mmCIF file of C-alpha atoms in Angstrom:
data_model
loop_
_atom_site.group_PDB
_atom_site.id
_atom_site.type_symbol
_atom_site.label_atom_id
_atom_site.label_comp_id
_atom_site.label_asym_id
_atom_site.label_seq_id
_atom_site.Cartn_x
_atom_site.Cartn_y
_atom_site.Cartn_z
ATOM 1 C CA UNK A 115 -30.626 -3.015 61.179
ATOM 2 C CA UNK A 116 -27.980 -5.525 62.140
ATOM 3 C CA UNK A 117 -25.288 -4.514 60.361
ATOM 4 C CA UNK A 118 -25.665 -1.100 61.989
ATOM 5 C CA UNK A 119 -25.956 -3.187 65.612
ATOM 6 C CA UNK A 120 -22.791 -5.049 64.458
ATOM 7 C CA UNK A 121 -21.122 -1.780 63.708
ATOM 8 C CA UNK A 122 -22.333 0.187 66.329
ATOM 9 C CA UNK A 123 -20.693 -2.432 68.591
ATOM 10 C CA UNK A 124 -17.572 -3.354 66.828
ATOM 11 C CA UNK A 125 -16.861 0.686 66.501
ATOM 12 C CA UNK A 126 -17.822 1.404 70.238
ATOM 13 C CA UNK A 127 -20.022 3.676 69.153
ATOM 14 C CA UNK A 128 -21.732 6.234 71.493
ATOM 15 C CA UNK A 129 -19.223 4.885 73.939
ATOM 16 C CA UNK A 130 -18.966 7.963 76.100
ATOM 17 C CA UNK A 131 -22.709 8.175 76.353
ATOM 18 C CA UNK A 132 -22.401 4.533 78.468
ATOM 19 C CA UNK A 133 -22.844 4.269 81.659
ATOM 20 C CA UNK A 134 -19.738 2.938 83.742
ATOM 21 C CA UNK A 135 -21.750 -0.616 84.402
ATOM 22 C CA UNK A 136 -22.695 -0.608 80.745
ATOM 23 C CA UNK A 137 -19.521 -0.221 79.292
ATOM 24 C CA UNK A 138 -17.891 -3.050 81.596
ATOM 25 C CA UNK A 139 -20.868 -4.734 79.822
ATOM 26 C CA UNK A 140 -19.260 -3.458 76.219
ATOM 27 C CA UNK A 141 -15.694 -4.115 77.037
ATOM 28 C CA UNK A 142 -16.540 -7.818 78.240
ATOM 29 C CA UNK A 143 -18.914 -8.246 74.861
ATOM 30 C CA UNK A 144 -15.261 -6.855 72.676
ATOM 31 C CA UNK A 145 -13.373 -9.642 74.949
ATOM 32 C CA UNK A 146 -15.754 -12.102 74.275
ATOM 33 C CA UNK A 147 -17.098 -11.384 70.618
ATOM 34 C CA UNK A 148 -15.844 -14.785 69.294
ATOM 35 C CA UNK A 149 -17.807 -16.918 71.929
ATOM 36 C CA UNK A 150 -20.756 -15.172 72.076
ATOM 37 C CA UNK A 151 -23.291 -18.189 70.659
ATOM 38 C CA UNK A 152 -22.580 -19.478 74.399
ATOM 39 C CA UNK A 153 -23.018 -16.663 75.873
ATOM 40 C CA UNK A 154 -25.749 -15.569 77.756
ATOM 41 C CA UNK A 155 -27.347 -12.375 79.494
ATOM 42 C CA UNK A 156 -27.186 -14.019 83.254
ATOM 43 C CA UNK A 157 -23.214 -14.693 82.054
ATOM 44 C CA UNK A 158 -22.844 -11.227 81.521
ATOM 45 C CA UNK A 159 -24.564 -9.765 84.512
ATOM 46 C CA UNK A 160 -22.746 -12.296 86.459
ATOM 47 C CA UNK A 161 -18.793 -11.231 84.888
ATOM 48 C CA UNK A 162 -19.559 -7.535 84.729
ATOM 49 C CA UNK A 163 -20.803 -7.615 88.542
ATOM 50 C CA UNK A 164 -23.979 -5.478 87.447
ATOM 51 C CA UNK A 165 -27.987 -6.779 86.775
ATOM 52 C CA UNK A 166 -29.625 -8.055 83.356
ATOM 53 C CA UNK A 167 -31.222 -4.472 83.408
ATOM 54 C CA UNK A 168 -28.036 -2.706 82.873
ATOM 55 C CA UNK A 169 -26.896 -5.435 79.750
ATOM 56 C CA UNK A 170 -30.489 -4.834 77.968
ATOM 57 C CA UNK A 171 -29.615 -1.003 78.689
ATOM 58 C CA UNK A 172 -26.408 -1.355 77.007
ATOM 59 C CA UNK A 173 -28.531 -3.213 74.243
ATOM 60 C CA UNK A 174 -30.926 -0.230 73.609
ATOM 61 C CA UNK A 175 -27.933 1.689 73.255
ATOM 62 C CA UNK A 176 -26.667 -0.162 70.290
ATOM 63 C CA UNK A 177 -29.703 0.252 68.851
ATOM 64 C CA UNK A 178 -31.201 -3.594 69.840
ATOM 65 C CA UNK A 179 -34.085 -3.913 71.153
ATOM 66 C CA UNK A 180 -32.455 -6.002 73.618
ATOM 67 C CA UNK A 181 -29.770 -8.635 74.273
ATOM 68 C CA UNK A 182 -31.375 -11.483 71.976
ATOM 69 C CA UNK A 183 -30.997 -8.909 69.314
ATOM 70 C CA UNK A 184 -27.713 -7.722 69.698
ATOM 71 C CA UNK A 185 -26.292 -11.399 69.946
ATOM 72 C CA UNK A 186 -28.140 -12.410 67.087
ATOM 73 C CA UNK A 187 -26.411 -9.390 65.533
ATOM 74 C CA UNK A 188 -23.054 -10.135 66.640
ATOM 75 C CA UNK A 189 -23.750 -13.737 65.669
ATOM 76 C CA UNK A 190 -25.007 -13.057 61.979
ATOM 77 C CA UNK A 191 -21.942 -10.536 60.882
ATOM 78 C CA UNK A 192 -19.530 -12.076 63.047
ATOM 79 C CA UNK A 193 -19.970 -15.232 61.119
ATOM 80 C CA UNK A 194 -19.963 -13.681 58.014
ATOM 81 C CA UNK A 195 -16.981 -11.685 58.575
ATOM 82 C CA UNK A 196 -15.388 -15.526 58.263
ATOM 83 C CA UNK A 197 -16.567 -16.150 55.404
ATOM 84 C CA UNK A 198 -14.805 -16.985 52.014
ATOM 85 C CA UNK A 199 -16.465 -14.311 50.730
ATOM 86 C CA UNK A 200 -15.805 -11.642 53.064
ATOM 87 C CA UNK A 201 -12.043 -12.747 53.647
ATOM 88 C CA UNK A 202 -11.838 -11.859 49.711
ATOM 89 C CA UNK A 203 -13.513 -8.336 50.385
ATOM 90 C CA UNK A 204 -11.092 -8.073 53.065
ATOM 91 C CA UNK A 205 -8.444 -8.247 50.653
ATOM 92 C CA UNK A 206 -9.850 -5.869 48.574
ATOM 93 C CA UNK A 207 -10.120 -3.491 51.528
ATOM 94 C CA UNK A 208 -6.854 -4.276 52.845
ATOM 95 C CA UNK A 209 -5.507 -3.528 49.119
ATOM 96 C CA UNK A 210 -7.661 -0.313 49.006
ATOM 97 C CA UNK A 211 -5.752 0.981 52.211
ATOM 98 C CA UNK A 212 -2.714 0.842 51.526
ATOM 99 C CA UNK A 213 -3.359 3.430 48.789
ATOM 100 C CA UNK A 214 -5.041 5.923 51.082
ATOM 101 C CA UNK A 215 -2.762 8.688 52.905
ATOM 102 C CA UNK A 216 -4.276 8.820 56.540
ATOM 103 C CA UNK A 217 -0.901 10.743 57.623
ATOM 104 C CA UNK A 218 -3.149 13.864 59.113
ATOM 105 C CA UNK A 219 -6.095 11.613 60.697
ATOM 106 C CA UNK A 220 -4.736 12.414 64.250
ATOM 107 C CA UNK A 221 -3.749 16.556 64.121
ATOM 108 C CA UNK A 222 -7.389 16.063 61.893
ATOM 109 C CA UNK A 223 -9.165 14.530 65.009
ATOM 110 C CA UNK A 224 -7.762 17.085 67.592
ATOM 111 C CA UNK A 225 -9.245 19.802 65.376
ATOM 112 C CA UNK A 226 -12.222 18.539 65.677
ATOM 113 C CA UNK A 227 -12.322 17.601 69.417
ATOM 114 C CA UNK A 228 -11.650 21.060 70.648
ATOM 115 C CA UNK A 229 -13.662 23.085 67.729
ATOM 116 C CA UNK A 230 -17.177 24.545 69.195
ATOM 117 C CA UNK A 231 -18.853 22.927 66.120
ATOM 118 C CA UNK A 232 -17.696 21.103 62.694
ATOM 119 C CA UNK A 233 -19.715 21.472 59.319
ATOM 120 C CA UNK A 234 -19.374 18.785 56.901
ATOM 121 C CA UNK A 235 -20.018 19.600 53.278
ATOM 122 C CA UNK A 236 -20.647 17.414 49.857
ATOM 123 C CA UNK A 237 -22.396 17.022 47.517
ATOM 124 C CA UNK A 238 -24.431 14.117 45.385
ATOM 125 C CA UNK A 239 -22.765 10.887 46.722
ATOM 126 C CA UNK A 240 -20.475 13.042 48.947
ATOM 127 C CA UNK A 241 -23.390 14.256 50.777
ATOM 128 C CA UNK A 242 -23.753 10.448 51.863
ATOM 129 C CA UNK A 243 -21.026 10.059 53.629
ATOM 130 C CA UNK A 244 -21.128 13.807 55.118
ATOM 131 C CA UNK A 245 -24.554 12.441 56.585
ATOM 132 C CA UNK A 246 -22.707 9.440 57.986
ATOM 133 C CA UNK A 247 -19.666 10.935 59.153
ATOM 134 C CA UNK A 248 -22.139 13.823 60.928
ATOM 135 C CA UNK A 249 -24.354 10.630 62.841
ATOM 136 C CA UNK A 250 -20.918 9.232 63.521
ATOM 137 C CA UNK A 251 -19.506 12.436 65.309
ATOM 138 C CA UNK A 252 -22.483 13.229 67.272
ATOM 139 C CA UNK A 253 -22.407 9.883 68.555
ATOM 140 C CA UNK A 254 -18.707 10.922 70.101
ATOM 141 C CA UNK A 255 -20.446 14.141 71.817
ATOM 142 C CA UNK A 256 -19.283 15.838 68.442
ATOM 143 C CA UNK A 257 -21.336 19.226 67.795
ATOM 144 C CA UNK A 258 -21.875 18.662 64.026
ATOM 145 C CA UNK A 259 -23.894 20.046 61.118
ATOM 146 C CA UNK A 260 -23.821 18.044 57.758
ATOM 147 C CA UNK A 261 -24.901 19.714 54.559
ATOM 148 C CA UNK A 262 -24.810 20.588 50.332
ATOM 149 C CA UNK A 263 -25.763 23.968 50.200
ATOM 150 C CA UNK A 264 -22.752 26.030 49.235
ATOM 151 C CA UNK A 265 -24.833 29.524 50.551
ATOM 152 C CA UNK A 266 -25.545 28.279 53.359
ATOM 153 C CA UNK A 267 -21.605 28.043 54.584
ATOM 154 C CA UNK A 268 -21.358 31.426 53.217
ATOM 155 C CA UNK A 269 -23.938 32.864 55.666
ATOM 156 C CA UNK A 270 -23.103 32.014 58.567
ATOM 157 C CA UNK A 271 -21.353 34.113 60.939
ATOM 158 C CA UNK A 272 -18.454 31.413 61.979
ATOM 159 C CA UNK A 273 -17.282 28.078 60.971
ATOM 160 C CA UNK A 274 -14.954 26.960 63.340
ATOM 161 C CA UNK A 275 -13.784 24.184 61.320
ATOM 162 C CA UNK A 276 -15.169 22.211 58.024
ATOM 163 C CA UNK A 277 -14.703 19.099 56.687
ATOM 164 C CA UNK A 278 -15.207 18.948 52.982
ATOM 165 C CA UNK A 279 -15.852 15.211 51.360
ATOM 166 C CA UNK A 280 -15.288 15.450 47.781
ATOM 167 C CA UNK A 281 -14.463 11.844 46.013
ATOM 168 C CA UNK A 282 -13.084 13.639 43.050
ATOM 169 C CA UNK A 283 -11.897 16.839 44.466
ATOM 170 C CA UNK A 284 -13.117 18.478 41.453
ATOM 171 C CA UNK A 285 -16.693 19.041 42.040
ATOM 172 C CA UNK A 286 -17.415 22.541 41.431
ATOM 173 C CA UNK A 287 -19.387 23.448 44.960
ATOM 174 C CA UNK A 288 -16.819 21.665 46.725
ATOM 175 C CA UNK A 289 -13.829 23.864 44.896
ATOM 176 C CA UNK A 290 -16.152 26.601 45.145
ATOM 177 C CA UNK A 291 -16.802 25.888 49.511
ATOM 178 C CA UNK A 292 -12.740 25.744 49.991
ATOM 179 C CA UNK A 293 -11.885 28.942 48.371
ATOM 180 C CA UNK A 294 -14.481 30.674 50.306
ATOM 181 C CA UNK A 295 -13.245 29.123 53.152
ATOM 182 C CA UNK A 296 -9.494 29.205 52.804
ATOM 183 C CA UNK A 297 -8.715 31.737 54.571
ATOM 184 C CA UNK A 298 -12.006 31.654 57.054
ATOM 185 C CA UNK A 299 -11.079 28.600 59.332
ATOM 186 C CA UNK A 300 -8.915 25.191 58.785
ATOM 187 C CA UNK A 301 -10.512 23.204 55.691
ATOM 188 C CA UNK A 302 -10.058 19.700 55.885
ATOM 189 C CA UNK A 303 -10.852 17.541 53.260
ATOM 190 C CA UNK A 304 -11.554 13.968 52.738
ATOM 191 C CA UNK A 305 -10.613 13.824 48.602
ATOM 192 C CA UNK A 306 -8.246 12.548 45.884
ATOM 193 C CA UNK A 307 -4.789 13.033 45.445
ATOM 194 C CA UNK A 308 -3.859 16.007 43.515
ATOM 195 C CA UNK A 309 -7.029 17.573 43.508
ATOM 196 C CA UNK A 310 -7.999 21.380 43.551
ATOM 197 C CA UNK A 311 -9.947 20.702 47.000
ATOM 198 C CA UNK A 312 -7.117 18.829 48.140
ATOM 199 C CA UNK A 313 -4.567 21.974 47.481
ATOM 200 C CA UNK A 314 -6.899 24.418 49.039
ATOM 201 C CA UNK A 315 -7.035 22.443 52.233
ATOM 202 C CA UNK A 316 -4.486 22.771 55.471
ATOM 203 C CA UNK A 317 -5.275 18.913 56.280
ATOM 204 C CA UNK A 318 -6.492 16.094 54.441
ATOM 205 C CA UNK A 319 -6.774 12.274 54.049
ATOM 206 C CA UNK A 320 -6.640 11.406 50.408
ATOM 207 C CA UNK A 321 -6.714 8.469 47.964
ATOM 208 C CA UNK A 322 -5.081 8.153 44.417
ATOM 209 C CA UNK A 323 -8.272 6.319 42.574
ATOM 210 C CA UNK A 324 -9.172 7.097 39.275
ATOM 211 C CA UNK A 325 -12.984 8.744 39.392
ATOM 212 C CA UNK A 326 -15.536 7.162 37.041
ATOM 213 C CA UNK A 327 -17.432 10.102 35.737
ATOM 214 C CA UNK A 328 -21.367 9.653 36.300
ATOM 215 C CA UNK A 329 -20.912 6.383 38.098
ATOM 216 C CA UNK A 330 -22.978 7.752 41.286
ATOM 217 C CA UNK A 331 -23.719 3.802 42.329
ATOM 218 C CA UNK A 332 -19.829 3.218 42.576
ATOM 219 C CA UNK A 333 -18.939 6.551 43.901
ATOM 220 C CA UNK A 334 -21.434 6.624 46.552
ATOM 221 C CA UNK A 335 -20.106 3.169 48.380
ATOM 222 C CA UNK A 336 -16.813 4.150 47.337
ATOM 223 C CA UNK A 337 -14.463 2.115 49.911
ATOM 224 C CA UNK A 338 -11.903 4.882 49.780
ATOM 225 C CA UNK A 339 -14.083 7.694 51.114
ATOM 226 C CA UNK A 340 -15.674 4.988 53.933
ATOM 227 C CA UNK A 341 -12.078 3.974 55.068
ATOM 228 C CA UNK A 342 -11.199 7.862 55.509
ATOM 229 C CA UNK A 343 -14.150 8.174 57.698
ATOM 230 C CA UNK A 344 -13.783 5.620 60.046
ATOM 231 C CA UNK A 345 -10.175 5.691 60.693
ATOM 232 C CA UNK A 346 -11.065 9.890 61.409
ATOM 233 C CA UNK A 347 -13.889 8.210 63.972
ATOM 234 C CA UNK A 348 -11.666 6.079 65.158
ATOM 235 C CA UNK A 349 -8.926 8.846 66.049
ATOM 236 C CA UNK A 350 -11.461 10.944 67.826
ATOM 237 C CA UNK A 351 -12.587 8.035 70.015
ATOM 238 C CA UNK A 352 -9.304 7.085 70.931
ATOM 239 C CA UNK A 353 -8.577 10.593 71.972
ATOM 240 C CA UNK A 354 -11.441 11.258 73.773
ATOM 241 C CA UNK A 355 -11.294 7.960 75.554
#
């Protein structure tokens, strides 16, 4: 439940659902992230010219329970993201970056923005991270519909715009969802290099990893995917802010 506080903050998620008091309260927390073991709710109130009411409301909507929680949050990843340890992940994350072509995230993010509703589609593992990316969009205001079931695309009357997450690119449903969709709305695809789901899509963010066949553990956290996701978040955020 932390991490998600930590993230929730550090992403400014659900920003445009803030209030104007509470996200003075949310820019001042960003400004102050590093000294927040001093910190205190009266502090807050006090800098951001608004009551303790409107902080623990600011809390709630970061998913604490209030601002005890969310510091302790902030206090217990914050650390950590000094460790040693996650310094070397950093690396690692860093290292897994710089392989990833993010060169459509923007036009990607527009698409989104002004489409009437986005459907996200994967399977196995993919269907993870089209859950997450889904929570994530709806958070931004997004209209959004996550799902696996290849007849259920086919069904509908419209799709304004789908994003298919496919780690290998390969996957028979998700080949199977861009060809029906081709020519139906833009496809967009979050996917490897080179693949068939990749070809069959106008825009895409794509990595050039090797996928380990029936490794669902590996594939399922796989950095790659998670990098594509937030930097797309991040775009539509930044745009809408």
């Amino acid at each position: 439940m932390y991490l998600q506080i930590y993230d929730n903050v550090k992403l400014s998620n659900g920003y445009n659902s803030l209030s104007n008091g509470q996200k003075d309260v949310h820019q001042y927390i960003l400004n102050n992230i590093e000294n927040m073991k001093s910190i205190t709710v009266d502090d807050i109130a006090t800098e951001c010219f608004c009551s303790t009411t409107t902080v623990n409301r600011y809390c709630k909507k970061m998913g604490a329970n209030g601002f005890s929680d969310l510091k302790h949050a902030i206090l217990e990843y914050g650390s950590y993201s000094k460790s040693k340890q996650n310094n070397e992940l950093t690396n690692r994350v860093i290292t897994r970056t710089e392989g990833l072509n993010l060169s459509d995230v923007e036009v990607i993010a527009k698409q989104i923005i002004k489409s009437k509703h986005v459907y996200v589609f994967g399977t196995g593992s993919s269907y993870v991270h089209a859950q997450y990316l889904q929570r994530l969009l709806m958070r931004c205001g997004i209209s959004c519909t996550a799902t696996n079931e290849v007849h259920y695309l086919r069904i509908l009357n419209e799709v304004p715009l789908c994003i298919i997450i496919s780690n290998s690119g390969e996957t028979f449903s998700s080949v199977q969802v861009a060809n029906q969709l081709e020519n139906v709305c833009d496809v967009v695809s979050l996917t490897r290099a080179n693949s068939r789901v990749k070809k069959l899509s106008k825009y895409s963010l794509f990595h050039n990893e090797a996928v380990v066949v029936d490794d669902s553990i590996n594939n399922e956290l796989n950095i790659s995917i998670y990098l594509m996701i937030i930097s797309l978040v991040n775009s539509v955020q930044e745009q809408l802010a």
